[in-house]
Coordinates of C-alpha atoms in Angstrom, one line a residue:
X100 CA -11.4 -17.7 -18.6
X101 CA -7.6 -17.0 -18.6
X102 CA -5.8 -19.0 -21.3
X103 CA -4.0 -21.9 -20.0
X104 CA -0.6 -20.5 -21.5
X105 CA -1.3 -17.3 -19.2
X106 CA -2.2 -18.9 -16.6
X107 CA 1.3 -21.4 -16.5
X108 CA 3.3 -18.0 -16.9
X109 CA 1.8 -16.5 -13.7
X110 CA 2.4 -19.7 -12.2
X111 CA 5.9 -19.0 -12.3
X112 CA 5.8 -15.7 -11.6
X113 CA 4.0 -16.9 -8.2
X114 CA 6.6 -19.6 -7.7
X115 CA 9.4 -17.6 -8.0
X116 CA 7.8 -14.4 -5.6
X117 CA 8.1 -17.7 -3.0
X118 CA 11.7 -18.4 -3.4
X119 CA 12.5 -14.4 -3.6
X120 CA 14.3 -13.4 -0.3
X121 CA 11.9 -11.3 1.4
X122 CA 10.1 -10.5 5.1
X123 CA 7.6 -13.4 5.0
X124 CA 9.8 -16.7 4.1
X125 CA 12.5 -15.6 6.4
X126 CA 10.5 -15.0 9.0
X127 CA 9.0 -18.2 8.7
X128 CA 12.2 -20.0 7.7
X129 CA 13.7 -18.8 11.3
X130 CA 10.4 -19.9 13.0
X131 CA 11.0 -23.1 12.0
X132 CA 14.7 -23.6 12.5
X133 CA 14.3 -21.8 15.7
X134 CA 11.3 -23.3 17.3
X135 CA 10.2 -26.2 15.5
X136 CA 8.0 -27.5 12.5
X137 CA 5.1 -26.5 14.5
X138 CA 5.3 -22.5 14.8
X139 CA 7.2 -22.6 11.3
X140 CA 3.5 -23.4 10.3
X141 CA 1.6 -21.6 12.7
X142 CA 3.5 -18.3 11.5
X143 CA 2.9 -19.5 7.8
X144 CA -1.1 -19.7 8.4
X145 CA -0.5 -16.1 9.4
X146 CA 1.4 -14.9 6.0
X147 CA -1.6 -16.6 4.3
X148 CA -4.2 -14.8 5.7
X149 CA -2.0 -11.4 5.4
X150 CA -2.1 -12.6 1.3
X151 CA -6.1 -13.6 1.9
X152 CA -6.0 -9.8 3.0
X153 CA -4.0 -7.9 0.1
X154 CA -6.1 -10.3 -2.2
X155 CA -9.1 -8.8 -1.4
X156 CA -8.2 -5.0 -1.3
X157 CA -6.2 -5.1 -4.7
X158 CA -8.8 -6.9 -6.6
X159 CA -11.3 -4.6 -6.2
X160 CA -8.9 -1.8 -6.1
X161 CA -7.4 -3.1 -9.9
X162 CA -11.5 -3.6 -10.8
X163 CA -11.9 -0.1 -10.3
X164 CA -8.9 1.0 -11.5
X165 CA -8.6 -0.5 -14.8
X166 CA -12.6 0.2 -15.5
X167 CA -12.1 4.1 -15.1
X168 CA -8.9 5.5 -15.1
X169 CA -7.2 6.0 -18.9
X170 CA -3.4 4.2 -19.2
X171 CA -3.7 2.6 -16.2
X172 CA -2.9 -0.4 -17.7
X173 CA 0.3 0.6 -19.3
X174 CA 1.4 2.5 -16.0
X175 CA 0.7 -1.1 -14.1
X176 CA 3.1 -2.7 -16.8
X177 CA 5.8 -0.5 -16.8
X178 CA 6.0 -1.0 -13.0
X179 CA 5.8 -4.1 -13.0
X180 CA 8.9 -4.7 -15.8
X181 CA 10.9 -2.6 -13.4
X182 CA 9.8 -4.1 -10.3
X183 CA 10.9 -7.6 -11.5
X184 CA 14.1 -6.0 -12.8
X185 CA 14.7 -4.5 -9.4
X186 CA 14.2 -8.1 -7.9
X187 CA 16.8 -9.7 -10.4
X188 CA 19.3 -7.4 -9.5
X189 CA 18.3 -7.8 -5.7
X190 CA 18.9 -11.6 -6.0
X191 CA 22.1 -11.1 -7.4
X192 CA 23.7 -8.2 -6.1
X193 CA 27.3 -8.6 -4.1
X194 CA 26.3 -8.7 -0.2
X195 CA 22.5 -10.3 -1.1
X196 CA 21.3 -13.3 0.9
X197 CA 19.0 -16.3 0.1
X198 CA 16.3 -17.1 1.2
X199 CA 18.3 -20.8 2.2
X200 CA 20.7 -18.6 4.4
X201 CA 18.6 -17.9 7.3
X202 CA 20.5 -18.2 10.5
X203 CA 18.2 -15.5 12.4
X204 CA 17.7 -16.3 16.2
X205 CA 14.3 -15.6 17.6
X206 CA 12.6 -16.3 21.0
X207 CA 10.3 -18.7 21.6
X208 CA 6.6 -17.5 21.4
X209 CA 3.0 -18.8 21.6
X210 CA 0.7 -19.7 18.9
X211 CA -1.4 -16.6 19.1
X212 CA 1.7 -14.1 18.8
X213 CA 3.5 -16.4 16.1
X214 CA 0.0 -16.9 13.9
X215 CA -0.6 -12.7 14.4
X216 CA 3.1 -12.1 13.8
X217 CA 3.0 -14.0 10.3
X218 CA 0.2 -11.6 9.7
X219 CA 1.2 -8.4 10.0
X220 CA 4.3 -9.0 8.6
X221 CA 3.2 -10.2 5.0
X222 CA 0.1 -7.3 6.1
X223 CA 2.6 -4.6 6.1
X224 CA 5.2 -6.4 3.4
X225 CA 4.8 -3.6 0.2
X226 CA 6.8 -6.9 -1.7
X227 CA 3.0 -8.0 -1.6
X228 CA 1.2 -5.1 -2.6
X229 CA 3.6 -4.3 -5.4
X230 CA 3.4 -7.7 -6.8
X231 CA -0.2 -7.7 -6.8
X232 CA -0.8 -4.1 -8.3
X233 CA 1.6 -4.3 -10.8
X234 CA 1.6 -7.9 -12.2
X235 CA -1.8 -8.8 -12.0
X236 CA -3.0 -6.6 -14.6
X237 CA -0.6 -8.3 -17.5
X238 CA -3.2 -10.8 -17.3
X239 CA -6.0 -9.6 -16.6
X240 CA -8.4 -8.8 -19.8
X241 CA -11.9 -8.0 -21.0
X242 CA -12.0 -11.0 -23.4
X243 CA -11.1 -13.2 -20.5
X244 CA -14.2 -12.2 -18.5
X245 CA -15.2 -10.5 -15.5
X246 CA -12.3 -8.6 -14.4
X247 CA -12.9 -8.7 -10.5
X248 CA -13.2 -12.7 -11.0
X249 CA -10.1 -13.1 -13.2
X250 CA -8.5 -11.1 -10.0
X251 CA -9.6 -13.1 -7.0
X252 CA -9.0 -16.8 -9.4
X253 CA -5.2 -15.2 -9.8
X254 CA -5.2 -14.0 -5.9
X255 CA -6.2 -17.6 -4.6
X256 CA -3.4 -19.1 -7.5
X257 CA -1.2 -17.1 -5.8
X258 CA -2.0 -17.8 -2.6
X259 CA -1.9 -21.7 -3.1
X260 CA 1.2 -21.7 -5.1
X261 CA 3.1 -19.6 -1.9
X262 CA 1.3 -21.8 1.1
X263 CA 2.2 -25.2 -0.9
X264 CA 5.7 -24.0 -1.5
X265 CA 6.2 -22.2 1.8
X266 CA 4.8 -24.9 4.0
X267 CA 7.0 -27.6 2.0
X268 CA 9.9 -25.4 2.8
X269 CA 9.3 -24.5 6.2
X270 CA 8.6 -28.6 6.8
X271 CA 12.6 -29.4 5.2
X272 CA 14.1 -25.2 6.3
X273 CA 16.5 -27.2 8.9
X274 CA 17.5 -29.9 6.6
X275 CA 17.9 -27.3 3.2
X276 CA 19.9 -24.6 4.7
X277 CA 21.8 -27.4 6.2
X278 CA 22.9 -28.6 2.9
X279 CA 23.2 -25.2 1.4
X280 CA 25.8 -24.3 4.3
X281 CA 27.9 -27.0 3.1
X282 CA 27.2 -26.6 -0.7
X283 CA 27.4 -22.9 -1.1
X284 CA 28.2 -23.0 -4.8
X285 CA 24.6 -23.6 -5.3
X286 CA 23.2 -20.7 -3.1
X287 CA 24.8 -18.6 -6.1
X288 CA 23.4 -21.1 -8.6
X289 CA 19.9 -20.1 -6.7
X290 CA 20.3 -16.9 -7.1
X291 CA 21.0 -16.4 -11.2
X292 CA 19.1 -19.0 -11.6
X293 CA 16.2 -16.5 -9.8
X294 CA 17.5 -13.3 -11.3
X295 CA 17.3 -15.0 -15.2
X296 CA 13.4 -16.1 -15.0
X297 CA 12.7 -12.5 -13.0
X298 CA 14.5 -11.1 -16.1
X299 CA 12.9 -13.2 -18.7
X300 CA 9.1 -12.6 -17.0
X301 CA 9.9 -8.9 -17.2
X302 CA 10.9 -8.9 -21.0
X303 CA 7.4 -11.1 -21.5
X304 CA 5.5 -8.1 -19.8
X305 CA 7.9 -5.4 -21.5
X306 CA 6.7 -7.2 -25.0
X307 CA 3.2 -7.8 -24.1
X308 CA 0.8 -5.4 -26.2
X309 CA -1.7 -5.0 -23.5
X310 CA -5.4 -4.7 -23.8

């Protein structure tokens, strides 16, 4: 069983992968400001099966992985530190958007294409895959059981955290980039606030002694 400390770390890890700028809330974001509450959802049932999807291929991949290949583990951490290093940076950088700052225009489409859309593009998002291969391992451990259980229980965490927190955005996107538009001092807030617990989860796993 993964210790509860652990556990509340990924959490935020999870959390924060939601509020990252990035091909799945954006899509969904402009959905909903576009269309309607309705397909804003429709397209997020989409993204989570494309998660359901990557859940499944990297926890059997990392089972595999971590089982027979030597330093795997420390190859996984290291890209994960820079991974979430890269995404501070990204946050922050001069020309970067948030996630609160989408104004894209999109036609009107049906339920099937706007639930198949959502899918493909969190299917084909490498934000996702990357995540998955490189920071699932920092918790993932011998002592805490089986490995390809410890993998799915942080998959469907995952997944849970981002269709809680995506659907409650998508439900307010009109009224919260709304308010951001006229309050743009705290887009930037937003942002360093997002870039300072990326940092500070990628010193955790830089620290981290491994298995």
């Amino acid at each position: 069983m993964i210790p509860l400390h652990e556990l509340l770390i990924f959490m935020l890890a999870a959390f924060v992968m939601v509020i990252t700028p990035g091909p799945n809330m954006i899509y969904c974001i402009s959905r909903s400001i576009t269309q309607g509450r309705k397909a804003g959802l429709i397209s997020l049932l989409g993204v989570a099966c494309g998660f359901l999807f990557h859940i499944l291929l990297v926890s059997f991949g990392l089972t595999a992985v971590l089982f027979t290949v030597p330093y795997a583990y420390t190859v996984l951490k290291s890209a994960g530190v820079i991974y979430l290093l890269y995404l501070a940076w990204e946050a922050v950088k001069p020309g970067s958007k948030s996630v609160f700052e989408a104004r894209r225009e999109l036609p009107p489409d049906g339920p099937g294409k706007l639930f198949t859309m959502g899918l493909f593009t969190n299917m084909l998002n490498p934000k996702v895959a990357v995540f998955y291969l490189s920071f699932f391992p920092q918790f993932i451990k011998p002592e805490y059981g089986n490995l390809l259980a410890q993998s799915l229980f942080l998959g469907f965490t995952q997944l849970s955290i981002s269709f809680i927190s995506n659907g409650c955005i998508v439900l307010m996107a009109s009224r919260v980039t709304a308010w951001f538009s006229h309050n743009p001092r705290w887009i930037r807030v937003q942002k360093w606030f997002m870039a300072s617990v990326l940092s500070g989860l990628a010193l955790k796993l830089a620290l981290d002694k491994g298995k």
